Short mmCIF file of C-alpha atoms and ligand atoms in Angstrom, two decimals:
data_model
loop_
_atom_site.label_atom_id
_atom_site.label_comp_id
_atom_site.label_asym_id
_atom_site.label_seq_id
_atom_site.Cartn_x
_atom_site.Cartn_y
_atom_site.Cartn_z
CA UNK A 1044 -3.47 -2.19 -19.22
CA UNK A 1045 -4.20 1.57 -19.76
CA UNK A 1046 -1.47 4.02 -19.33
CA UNK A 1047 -3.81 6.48 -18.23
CA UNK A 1048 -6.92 6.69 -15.68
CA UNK A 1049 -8.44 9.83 -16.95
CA UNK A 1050 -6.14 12.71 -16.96
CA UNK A 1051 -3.65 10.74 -14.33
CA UNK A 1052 -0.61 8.24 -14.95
CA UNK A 1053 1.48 8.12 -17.81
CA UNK A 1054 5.49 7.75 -17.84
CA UNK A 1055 7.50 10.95 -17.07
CA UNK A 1056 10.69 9.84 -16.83
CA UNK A 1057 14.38 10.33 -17.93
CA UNK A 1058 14.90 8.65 -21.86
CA UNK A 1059 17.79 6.29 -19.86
CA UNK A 1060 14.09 4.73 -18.33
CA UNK A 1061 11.92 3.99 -21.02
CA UNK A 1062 13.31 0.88 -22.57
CA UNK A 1063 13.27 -0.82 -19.15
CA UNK A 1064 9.72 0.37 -18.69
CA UNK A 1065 8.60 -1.18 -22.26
CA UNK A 1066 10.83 -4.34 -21.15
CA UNK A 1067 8.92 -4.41 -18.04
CA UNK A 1068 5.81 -4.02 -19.75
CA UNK A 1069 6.20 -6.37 -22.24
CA UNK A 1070 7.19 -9.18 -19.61
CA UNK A 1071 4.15 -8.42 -17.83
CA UNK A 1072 1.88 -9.01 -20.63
CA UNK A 1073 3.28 -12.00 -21.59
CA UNK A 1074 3.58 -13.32 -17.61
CA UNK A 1075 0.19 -12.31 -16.71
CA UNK A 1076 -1.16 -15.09 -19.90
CA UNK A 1077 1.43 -17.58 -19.17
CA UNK A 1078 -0.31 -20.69 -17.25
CA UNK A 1079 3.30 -21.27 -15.60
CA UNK A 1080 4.09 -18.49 -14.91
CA UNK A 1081 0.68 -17.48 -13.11
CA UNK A 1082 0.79 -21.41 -11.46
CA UNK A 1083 4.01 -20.32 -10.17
CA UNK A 1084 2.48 -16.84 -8.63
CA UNK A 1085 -0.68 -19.09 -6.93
CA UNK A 1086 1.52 -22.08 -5.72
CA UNK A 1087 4.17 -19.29 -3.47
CA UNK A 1088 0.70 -17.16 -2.41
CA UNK A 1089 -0.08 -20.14 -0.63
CA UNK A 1090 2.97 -21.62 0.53
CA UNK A 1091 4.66 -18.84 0.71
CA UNK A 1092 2.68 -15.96 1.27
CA UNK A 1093 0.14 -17.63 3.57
CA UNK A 1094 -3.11 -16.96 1.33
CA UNK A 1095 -5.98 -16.81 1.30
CA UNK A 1096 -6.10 -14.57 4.17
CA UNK A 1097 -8.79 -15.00 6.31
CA UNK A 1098 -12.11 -12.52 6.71
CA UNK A 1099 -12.88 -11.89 10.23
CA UNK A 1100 -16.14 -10.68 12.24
CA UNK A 1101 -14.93 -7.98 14.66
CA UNK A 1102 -18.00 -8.69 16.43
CA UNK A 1103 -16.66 -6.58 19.73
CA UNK A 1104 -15.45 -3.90 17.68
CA UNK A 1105 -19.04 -4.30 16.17
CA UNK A 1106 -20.38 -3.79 19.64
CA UNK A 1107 -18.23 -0.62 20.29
CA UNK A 1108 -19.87 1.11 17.33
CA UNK A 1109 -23.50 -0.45 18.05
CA UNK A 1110 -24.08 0.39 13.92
CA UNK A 1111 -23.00 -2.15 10.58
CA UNK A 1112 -20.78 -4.92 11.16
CA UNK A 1113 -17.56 -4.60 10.95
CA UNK A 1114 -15.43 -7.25 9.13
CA UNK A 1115 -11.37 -7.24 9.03
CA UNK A 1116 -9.36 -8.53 5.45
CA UNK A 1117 -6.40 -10.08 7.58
CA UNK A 1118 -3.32 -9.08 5.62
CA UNK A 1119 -1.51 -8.67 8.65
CA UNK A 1120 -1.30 -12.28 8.43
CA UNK A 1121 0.48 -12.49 4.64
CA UNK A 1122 4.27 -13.40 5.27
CA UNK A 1123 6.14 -10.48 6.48
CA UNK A 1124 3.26 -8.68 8.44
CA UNK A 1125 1.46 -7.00 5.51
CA UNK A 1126 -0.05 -6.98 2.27
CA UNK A 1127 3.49 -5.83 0.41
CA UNK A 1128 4.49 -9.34 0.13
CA UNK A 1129 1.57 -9.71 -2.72
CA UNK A 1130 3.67 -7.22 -4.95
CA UNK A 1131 7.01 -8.41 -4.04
CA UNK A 1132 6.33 -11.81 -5.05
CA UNK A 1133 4.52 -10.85 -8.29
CA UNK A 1134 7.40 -8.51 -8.99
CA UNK A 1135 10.38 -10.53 -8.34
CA UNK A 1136 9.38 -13.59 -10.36
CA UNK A 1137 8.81 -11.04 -13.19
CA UNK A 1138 12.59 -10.12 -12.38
CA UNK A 1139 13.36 -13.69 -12.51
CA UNK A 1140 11.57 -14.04 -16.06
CA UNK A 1141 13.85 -10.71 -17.49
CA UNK A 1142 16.78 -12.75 -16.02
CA UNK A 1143 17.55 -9.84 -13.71
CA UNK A 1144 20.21 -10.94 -11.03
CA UNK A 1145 19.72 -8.13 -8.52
CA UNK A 1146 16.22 -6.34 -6.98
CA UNK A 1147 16.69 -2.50 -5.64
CA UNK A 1148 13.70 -1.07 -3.78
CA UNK A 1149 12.46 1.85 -1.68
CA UNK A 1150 10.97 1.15 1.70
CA UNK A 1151 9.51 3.83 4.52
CA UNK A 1152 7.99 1.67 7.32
CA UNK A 1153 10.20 -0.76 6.63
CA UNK A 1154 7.84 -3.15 5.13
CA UNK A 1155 8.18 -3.16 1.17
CA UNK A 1156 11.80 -2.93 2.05
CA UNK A 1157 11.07 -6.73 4.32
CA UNK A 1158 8.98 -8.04 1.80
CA UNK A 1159 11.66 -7.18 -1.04
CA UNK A 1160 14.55 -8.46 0.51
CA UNK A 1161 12.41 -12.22 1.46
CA UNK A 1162 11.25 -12.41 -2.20
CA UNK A 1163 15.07 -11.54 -3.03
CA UNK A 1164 16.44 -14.26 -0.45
CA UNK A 1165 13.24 -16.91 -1.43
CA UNK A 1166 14.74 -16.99 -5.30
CA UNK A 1167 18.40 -15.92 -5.10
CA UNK A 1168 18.33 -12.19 -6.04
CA UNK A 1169 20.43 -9.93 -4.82
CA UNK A 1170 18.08 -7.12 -2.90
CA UNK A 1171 19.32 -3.58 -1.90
CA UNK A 1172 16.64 -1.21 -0.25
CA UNK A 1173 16.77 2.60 -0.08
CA UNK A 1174 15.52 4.07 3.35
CA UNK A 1175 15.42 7.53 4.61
CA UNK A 1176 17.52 7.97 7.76
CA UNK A 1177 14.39 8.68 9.62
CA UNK A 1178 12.34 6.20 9.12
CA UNK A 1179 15.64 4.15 9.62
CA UNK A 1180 15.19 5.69 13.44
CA UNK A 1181 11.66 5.27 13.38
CA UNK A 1182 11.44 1.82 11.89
CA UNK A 1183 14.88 -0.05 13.58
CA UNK A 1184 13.14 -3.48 14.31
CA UNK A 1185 12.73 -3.70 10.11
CA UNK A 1186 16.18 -2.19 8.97
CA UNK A 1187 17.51 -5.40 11.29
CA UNK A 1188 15.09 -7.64 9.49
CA UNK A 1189 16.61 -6.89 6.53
CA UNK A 1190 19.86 -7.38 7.31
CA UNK A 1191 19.08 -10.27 8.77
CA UNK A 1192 17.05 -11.29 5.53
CA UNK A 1193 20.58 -10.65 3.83
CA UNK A 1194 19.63 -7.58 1.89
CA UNK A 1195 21.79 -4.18 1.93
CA UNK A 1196 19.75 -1.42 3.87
CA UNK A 1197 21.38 2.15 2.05
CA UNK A 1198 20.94 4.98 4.22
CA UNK A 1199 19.03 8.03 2.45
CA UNK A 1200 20.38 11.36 3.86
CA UNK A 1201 18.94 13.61 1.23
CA UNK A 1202 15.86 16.06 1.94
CA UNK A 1203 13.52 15.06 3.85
CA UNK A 1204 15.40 11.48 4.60
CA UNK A 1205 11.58 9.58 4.35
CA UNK A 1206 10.13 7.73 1.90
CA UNK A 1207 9.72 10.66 -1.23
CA UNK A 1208 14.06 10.81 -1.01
CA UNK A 1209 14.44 6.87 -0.69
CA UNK A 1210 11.97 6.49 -4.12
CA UNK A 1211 13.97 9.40 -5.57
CA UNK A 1212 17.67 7.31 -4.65
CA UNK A 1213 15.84 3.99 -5.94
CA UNK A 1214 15.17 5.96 -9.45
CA UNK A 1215 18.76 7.36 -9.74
CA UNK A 1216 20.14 3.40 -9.10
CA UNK A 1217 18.17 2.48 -11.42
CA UNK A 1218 18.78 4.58 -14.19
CA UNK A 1219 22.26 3.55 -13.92
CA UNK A 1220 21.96 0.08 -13.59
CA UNK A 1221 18.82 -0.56 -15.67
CA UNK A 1222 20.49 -3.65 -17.58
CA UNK A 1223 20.91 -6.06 -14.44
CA UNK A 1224 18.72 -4.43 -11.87
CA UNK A 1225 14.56 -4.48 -11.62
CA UNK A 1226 13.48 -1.07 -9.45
CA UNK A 1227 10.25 -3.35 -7.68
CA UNK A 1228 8.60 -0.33 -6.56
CA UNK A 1229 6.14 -0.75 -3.48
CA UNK A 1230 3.11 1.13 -3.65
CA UNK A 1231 0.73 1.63 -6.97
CA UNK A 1232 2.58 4.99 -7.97
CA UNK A 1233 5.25 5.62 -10.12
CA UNK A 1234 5.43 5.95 -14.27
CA UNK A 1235 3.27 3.22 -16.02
CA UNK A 1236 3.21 -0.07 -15.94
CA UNK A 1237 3.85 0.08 -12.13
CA UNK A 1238 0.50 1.50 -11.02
CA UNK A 1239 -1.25 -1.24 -12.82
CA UNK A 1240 0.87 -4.26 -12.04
CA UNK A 1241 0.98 -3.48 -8.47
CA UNK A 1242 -2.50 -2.80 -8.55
CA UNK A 1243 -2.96 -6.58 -10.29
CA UNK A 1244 -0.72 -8.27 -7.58
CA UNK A 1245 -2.54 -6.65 -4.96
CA UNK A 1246 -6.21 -7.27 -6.56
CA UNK A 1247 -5.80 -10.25 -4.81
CA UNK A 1248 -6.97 -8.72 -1.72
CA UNK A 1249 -10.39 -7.42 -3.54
CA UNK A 1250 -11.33 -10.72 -5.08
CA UNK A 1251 -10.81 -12.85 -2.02
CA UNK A 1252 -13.08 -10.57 -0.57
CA UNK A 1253 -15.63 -10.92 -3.12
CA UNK A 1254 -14.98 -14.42 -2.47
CA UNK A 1255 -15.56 -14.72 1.07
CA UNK A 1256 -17.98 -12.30 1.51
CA UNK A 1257 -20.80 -14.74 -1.05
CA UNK A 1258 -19.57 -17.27 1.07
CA UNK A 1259 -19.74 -16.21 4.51
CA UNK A 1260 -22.63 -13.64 4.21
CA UNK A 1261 -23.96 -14.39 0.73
CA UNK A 1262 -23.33 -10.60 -1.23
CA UNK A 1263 -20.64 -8.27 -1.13
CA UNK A 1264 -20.07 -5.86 1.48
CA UNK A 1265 -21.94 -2.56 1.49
CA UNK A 1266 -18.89 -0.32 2.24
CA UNK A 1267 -15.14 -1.50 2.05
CA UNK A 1268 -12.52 0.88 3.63
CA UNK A 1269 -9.01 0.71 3.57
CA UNK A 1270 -5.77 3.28 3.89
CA UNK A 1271 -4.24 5.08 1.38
CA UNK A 1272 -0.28 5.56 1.13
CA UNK A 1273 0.49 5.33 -2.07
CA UNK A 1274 -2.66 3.50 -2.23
CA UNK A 1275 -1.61 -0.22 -3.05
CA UNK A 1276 -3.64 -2.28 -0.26
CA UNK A 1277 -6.73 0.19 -1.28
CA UNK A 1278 -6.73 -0.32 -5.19
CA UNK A 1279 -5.99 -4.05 -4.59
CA UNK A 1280 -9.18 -3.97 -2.00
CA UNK A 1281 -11.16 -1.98 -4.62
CA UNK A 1282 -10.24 -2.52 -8.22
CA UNK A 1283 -11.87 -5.91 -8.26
CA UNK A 1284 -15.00 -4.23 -6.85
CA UNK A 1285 -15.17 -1.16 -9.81
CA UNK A 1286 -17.99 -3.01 -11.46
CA UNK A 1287 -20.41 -3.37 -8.46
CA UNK A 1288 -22.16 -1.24 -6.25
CA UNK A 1289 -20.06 -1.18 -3.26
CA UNK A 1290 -19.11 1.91 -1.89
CA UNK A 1291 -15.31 2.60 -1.79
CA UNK A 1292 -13.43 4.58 1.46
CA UNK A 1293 -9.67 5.46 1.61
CA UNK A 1294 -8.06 6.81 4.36
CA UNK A 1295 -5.40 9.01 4.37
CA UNK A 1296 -3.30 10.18 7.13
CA UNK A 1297 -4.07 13.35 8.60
CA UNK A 1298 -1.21 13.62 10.77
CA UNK A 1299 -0.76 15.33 14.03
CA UNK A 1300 -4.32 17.52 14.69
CA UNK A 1301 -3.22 21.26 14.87
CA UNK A 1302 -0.45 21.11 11.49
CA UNK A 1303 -1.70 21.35 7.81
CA UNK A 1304 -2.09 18.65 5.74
CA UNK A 1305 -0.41 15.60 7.28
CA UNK A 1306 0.08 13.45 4.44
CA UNK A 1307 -3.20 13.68 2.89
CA UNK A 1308 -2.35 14.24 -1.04
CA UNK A 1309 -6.08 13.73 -2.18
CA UNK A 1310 -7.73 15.59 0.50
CA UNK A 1311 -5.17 18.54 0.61
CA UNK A 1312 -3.29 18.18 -2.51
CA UNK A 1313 -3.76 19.00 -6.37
CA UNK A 1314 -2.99 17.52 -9.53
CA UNK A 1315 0.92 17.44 -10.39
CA UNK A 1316 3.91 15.39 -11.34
CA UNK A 1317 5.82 13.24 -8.75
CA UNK A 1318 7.74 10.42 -9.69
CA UNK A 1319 7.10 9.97 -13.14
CA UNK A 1320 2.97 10.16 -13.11
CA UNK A 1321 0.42 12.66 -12.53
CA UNK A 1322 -1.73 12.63 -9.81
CA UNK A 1323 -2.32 14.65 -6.73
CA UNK A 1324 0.42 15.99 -5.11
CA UNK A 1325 1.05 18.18 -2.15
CA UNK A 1326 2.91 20.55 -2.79
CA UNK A 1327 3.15 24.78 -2.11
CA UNK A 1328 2.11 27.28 -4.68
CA UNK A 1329 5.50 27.08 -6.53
CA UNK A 1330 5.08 23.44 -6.74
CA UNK A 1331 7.32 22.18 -4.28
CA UNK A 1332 6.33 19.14 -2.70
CA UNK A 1333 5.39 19.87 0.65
CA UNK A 1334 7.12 17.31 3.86
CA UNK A 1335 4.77 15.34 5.00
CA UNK A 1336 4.15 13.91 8.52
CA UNK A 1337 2.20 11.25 9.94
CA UNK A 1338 2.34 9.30 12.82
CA UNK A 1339 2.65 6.24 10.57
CA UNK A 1340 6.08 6.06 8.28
CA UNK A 1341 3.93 3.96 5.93
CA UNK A 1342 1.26 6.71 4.95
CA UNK A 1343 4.42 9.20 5.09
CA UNK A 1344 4.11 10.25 1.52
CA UNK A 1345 3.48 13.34 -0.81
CA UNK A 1346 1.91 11.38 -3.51
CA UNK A 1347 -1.09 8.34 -4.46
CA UNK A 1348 -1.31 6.23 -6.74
CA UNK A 1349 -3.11 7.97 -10.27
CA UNK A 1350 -6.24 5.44 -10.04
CA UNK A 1351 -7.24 7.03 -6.97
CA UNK A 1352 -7.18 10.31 -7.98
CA UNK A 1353 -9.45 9.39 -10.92
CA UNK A 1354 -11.57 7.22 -8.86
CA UNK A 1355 -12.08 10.50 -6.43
CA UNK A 1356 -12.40 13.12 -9.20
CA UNK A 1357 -14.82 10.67 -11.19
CA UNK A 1358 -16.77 10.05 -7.43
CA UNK A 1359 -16.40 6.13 -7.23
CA UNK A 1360 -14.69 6.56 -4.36
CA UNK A 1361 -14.55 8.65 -1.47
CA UNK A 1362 -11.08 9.69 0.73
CA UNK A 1363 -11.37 11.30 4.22
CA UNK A 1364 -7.83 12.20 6.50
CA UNK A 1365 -8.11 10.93 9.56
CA UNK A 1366 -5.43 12.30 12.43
CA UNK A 1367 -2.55 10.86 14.11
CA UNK A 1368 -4.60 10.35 17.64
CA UNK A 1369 -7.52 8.81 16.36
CA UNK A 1370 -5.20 6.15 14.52
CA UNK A 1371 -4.12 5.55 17.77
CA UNK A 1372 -7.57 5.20 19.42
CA UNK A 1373 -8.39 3.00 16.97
CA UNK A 1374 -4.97 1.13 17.49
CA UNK A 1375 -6.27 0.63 21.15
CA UNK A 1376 -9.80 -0.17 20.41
CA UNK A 1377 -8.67 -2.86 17.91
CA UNK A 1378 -6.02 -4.88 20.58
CA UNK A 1379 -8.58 -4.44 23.21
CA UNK A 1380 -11.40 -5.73 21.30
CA UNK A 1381 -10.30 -8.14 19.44
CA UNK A 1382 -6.94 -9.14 20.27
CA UNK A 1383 -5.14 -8.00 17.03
CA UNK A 1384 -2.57 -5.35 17.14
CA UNK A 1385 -2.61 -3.47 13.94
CA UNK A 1386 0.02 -1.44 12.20
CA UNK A 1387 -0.43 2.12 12.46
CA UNK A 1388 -1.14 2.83 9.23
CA UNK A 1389 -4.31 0.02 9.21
CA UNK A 1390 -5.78 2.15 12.26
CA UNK A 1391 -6.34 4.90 10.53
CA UNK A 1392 -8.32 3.06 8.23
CA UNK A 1393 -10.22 1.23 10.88
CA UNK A 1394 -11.11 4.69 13.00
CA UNK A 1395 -12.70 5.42 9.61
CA UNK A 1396 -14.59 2.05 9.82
CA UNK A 1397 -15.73 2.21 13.27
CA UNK A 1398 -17.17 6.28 12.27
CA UNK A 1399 -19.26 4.56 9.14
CA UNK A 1400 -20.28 1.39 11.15
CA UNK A 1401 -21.91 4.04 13.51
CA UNK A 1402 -23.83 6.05 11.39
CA UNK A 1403 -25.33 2.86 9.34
CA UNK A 1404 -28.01 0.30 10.28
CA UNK A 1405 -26.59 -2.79 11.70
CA UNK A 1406 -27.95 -4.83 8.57
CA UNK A 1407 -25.10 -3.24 6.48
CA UNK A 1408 -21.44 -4.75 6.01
CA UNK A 1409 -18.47 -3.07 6.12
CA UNK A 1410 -14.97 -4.68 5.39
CA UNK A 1411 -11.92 -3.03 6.82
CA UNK A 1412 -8.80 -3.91 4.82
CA UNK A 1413 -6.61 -4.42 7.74
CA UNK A 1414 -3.46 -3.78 5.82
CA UNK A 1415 -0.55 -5.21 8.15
CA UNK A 1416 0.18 -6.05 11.90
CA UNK A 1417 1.72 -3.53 14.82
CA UNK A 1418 4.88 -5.39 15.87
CA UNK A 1419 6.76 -2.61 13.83
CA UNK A 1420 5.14 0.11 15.67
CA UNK A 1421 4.74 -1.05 19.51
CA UNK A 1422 7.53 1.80 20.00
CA UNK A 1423 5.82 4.61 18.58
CA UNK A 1424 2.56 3.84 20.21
CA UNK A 1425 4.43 3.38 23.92
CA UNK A 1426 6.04 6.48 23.72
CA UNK A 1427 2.65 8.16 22.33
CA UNK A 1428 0.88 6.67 25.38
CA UNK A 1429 3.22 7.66 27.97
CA UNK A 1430 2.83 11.58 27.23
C1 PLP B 2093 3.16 0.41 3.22
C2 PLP B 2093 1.98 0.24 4.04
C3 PLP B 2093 0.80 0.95 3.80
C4 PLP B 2093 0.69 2.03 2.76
O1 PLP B 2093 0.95 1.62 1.47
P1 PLP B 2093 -0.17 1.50 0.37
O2 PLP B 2093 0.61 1.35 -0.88
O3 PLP B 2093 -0.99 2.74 0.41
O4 PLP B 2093 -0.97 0.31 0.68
C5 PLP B 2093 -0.31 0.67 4.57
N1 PLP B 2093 -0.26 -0.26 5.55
C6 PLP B 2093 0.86 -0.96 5.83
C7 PLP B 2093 0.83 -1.96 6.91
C8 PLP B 2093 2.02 -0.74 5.09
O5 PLP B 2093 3.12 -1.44 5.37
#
């Protein structure tokens, strides 16, 4: 598991921190070779999770672009509405195996905050979630699933009250509570071990695709595209994939058209620390780190994961922006077509898909990591459509 992907990563973190990251990384090592412990992780991806999800032909979306085919990885359909449920399981029974009683996490859509606080009800952990009051506003229909879920929602009113202040809370519980309480961060950022063993949980997605693709079209896509947050759904759609010559895509969120940089870190931003690793960063020339905006609380952040930015600087991968209204096209396009309402922050991955699918022969394959479902975000596209 390296603690570095070129110059990125590494552990920059208060002393109070680094025993419970060695813990944590020692646990992992051990988990990831123990045949109960990774029986255990398989048995609740199926019967819990819902996996395998399925790989769909968007063969009217296909028609739209009149280019490649267009395929959709369904994790809108893992338990909770997106792909954070891969990590949250994976991370909670390693909080089981440390003999951890209680979960604290950060959440900005709302989802890692839902998938943490199911994990925490499914094996009796107590679950706290950190949430910027904005995204409390934005996101409502979560904080109540939550609740409802029986986890503590704690209001973030520092800064920019999104998802960079609720991380930043998360950290400060944590170093104060390190002994009874695992920090399951959501998104492959964060000081070493969590970029890799969120990226492992969420590999998942990559190697079902791998799968599915032999089976269904018999070779692996030409292109796969997915969004890029902190980047968790798009390492777990490409990290299986490093090895072969399919083309990578991420898709960050440009925001709203005529503003600066949205919340595109690798596009717009350069190399600097943010919460405990180095990677790119946007931030102003004193290093501040700039606010972000996006249409999409999800995408909402200053920082990626440190794979991606070695996987752009080394040119494995490519990362566009893509803005807040052609999300929402592509939010329309997808119900329309094909019946699926994605989330927000999925759309701006598949307006990306449906720009590639155009400009490539209809022989080549493209599959769209379709990273969670809209239900959370039906407000926010209303409102957009009624200006
Ligand atoms: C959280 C979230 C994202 C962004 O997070 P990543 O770690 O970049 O994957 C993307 N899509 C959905 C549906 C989300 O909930």
């Amino acid at each position: 598991m390296p603690r570095r992907f070129g110059p990125y990563g590494g552990a920059f973190v208060p002393e109070t921190l680094v025993p419970a990251l060695s813990e944590l990384e020692r646990e992992w090592r051990t988990a990831r070779r123990d045949p109960r412990f990774r029986a255990e992780l398989h048995r609740l991806s199926r019967t819990l999770a819902g996996r395998p999800t399925p790989l769909y032909f968007a063969g009217r979306l296909t028609e739209r672009a009149r280019g490649a085919e267009i395929w959709l990885k369904r994790e809108d359909l893992v338990h909770g509405g997106a792909h954070k449920f891969n990590n949250a399981l994976g991370q909670g029974l390693l909080a089981k195996r440390m003999g951890k009683p209680r979960l604290i996490a950060e959440t900005g859509a709302g989802q890692h905050g839902v998938a943490t606080a199911m994990i925490g009800a499914a094996l009796g952990l107590e679950t706290e979630v950190y949430m910027g009051e904005v995204d409390m506003e934005r996101q409502r229909s979560n904080v109540l699933r939550m609740e409802l879920l029986g986890a503590k929602v704690r209001p973030v009113t520092t800064g920019q009250r999104t998802l960079k202040d609720a991380i930043n809370a998360a950290l400060r519980d944590w170093i104060a509570s390190v002994r009874s309480t695992h920090y399951l961060l959501g998104s492959a950022v964060g000081p070493h071990p969590f970029p890799s063993i969120v990226a492992e949980f969420q590999s998942v997605i990559g190697r079902e695709i791998a799968k599915q693709s032999r089976a269904t079209f018999g070779r692996l896509p030409d292109l796969a595209v997915a969004c890029v947050g902190g980047g968790s759904n798009a390492i777990g759609t490409f990290h299986p994939l490093r090895r072969t010559d399919v083309e990578f895509l991420g898709v960050e969120a440009g925001g709203y058209r005529r503003h600066g940089a949205g919340a595109a870190s690798l596009a717009h931003g350069r190399p600097g620390i943010l919460h405990g690793t180095y990677s790119y960063v946007l931030q102003d020339r004193e290093g501040q780190i700039s606010e972000t905006e996006s249409i999409s609380a999800g995408l909402d952040y200053a920082g990626v994961g440190p794979e991606h930015a070695w996987l752009k600087d080394s040119g494995r991968a490519r990362y566009i922006a893509v803005h807040d209204d052609d999300a929402l096209r592509a939010f329309h396009w997808l119900a329309e077509d094909e019946g699926i309402l994605p989330a927000l922050e999925s759309a701006h991955a598949v307006f990306a898909a449906v720009a590639e699918a155009r400009r490539r022969p209809a022989r080549q394959k493209i599959v769209v990591t379709l990273s969670g479902r809209g239900d959370k975000d039906l407000e926010v596209v209303g409102r957009a459509a009624s200006r």
